[in-house]
């Protein structure tokens, strides 16, 4: 299934699929907001950090807290390829922009190596 280009995720993912907390949530959310992201998936343990985000920005976003990768996939993946085409055409720069990045507008995706 295609990935929703309006969703960003941050967190550390273990080999067993647990999503662990990260630092710098405020900065990552502000960057995601600047490029038009509407939904942010974040580790449940970072819920308290949402308070640091300016209220005028936070109210424009949907925050989804997760504990494991299966929860991430439910939010991050679209149901069909047709949905994907609609998402891509809605991105700034449309289809051309999605090809250049290689990952749509995904921001701050981290792995066990804690890539920031």
GROMACS .gro file of C-alpha atoms in nm:
model
  116
    1UNK     CA    1   0.000   0.000   0.000
    2UNK     CA    2   0.123   0.355  -0.071
    3UNK     CA    3   0.231   0.593   0.205
    4UNK     CA    4   0.020   0.900   0.287
    5UNK     CA    5   0.228   1.205   0.191
    6UNK     CA    6   0.053   1.427   0.447
    7UNK     CA    7   0.172   1.218   0.742
    8UNK     CA    8   0.506   1.252   0.921
    9UNK     CA    9   0.646   1.017   1.183
   10UNK     CA   10   0.922   1.047   1.437
   11UNK     CA   11   1.048   0.796   1.689
   12UNK     CA   12   1.301   0.523   1.740
   13UNK     CA   13   1.187   0.179   1.624
   14UNK     CA   14   1.327  -0.132   1.790
   15UNK     CA   15   1.384  -0.463   1.614
   16UNK     CA   16   1.067  -0.591   1.783
   17UNK     CA   17   0.859  -0.299   1.648
   18UNK     CA   18   0.828  -0.089   1.962
   19UNK     CA   19   0.829   0.287   1.903
   20UNK     CA   20   1.052   0.461   2.156
   21UNK     CA   21   1.062   0.831   2.251
   22UNK     CA   22   1.289   1.089   2.089
   23UNK     CA   23   1.418   1.438   2.161
   24UNK     CA   24   1.354   1.756   1.966
   25UNK     CA   25   0.986   1.695   1.900
   26UNK     CA   26   0.902   2.068   1.885
   27UNK     CA   27   1.159   2.135   1.610
   28UNK     CA   28   1.049   1.831   1.408
   29UNK     CA   29   0.682   1.928   1.431
   30UNK     CA   30   0.752   2.287   1.327
   31UNK     CA   31   0.949   2.164   1.023
   32UNK     CA   32   0.668   1.924   0.928
   33UNK     CA   33   0.412   2.203   0.960
   34UNK     CA   34   0.619   2.430   0.731
   35UNK     CA   35   0.601   2.175   0.446
   36UNK     CA   36   0.228   2.113   0.480
   37UNK     CA   37   0.213   1.800   0.694
   38UNK     CA   38  -0.126   1.764   0.866
   39UNK     CA   39  -0.080   1.451   1.077
   40UNK     CA   40   0.217   1.371   1.303
   41UNK     CA   41   0.275   1.020   1.435
   42UNK     CA   42   0.484   1.023   1.750
   43UNK     CA   43   0.581   0.790   2.034
   44UNK     CA   44   0.321   0.774   2.310
   45UNK     CA   45   0.598   0.856   2.560
   46UNK     CA   46   0.643   1.196   2.387
   47UNK     CA   47   0.281   1.303   2.447
   48UNK     CA   48   0.387   1.548   2.720
   49UNK     CA   49   0.618   1.724   2.470
   50UNK     CA   50   0.322   1.841   2.260
   51UNK     CA   51   0.273   2.117   2.519
   52UNK     CA   52   0.597   2.281   2.394
   53UNK     CA   53   0.450   2.338   2.046
   54UNK     CA   54   0.293   2.682   1.995
   55UNK     CA   55  -0.082   2.648   2.035
   56UNK     CA   56  -0.162   2.824   1.705
   57UNK     CA   57   0.036   2.555   1.520
   58UNK     CA   58  -0.068   2.258   1.734
   59UNK     CA   59  -0.437   2.324   1.670
   60UNK     CA   60  -0.376   2.291   1.292
   61UNK     CA   61  -0.228   1.944   1.331
   62UNK     CA   62  -0.349   1.599   1.428
   63UNK     CA   63  -0.117   1.413   1.667
   64UNK     CA   64  -0.136   1.034   1.673
   65UNK     CA   65   0.052   0.866   1.957
   66UNK     CA   66   0.171   0.509   1.905
   67UNK     CA   67   0.352   0.233   2.091
   68UNK     CA   68   0.433  -0.007   1.804
   69UNK     CA   69   0.485  -0.020   1.429
   70UNK     CA   70   0.149  -0.186   1.358
   71UNK     CA   71  -0.022   0.130   1.491
   72UNK     CA   72   0.203   0.344   1.266
   73UNK     CA   73   0.107   0.146   0.955
   74UNK     CA   74  -0.266   0.194   1.019
   75UNK     CA   75  -0.218   0.572   1.002
   76UNK     CA   76   0.068   0.608   0.752
   77UNK     CA   77  -0.055   0.383   0.470
   78UNK     CA   78  -0.330   0.469   0.224
   79UNK     CA   79  -0.594   0.216   0.128
   80UNK     CA   80  -0.526   0.218  -0.247
   81UNK     CA   81  -0.301   0.345  -0.524
   82UNK     CA   82  -0.578   0.583  -0.634
   83UNK     CA   83  -0.560   0.752  -0.292
   84UNK     CA   84  -0.184   0.786  -0.341
   85UNK     CA   85  -0.227   0.975  -0.670
   86UNK     CA   86  -0.465   1.220  -0.503
   87UNK     CA   87  -0.219   1.276  -0.218
   88UNK     CA   88   0.073   1.335  -0.456
   89UNK     CA   89  -0.117   1.585  -0.670
   90UNK     CA   90  -0.208   1.780  -0.354
   91UNK     CA   91   0.159   1.820  -0.251
   92UNK     CA   92   0.343   2.145  -0.328
   93UNK     CA   93   0.510   2.071  -0.662
   94UNK     CA   94   0.276   1.774  -0.721
   95UNK     CA   95   0.419   1.458  -0.871
   96UNK     CA   96   0.756   1.614  -0.956
   97UNK     CA   97   0.820   1.700  -0.591
   98UNK     CA   98   0.742   1.347  -0.475
   99UNK     CA   99   0.989   1.194  -0.721
  100UNK     CA  100   1.272   1.428  -0.615
  101UNK     CA  101   1.250   1.339  -0.245
  102UNK     CA  102   1.215   0.964  -0.284
  103UNK     CA  103   1.004   0.947   0.033
  104UNK     CA  104   0.722   1.193  -0.040
  105UNK     CA  105   0.708   1.445   0.243
  106UNK     CA  106   0.809   1.207   0.523
  107UNK     CA  107   1.006   1.393   0.788
  108UNK     CA  108   1.210   1.271   1.080
  109UNK     CA  109   1.166   0.900   1.029
  110UNK     CA  110   1.411   0.732   1.262
  111UNK     CA  111   1.542   0.379   1.308
  112UNK     CA  112   1.725   0.188   1.580
  113UNK     CA  113   2.030   0.394   1.480
  114UNK     CA  114   1.842   0.709   1.595
  115UNK     CA  115   1.884   0.909   1.275
  116UNK     CA  116   1.767   1.268   1.321
   0.00000   0.00000   0.00000
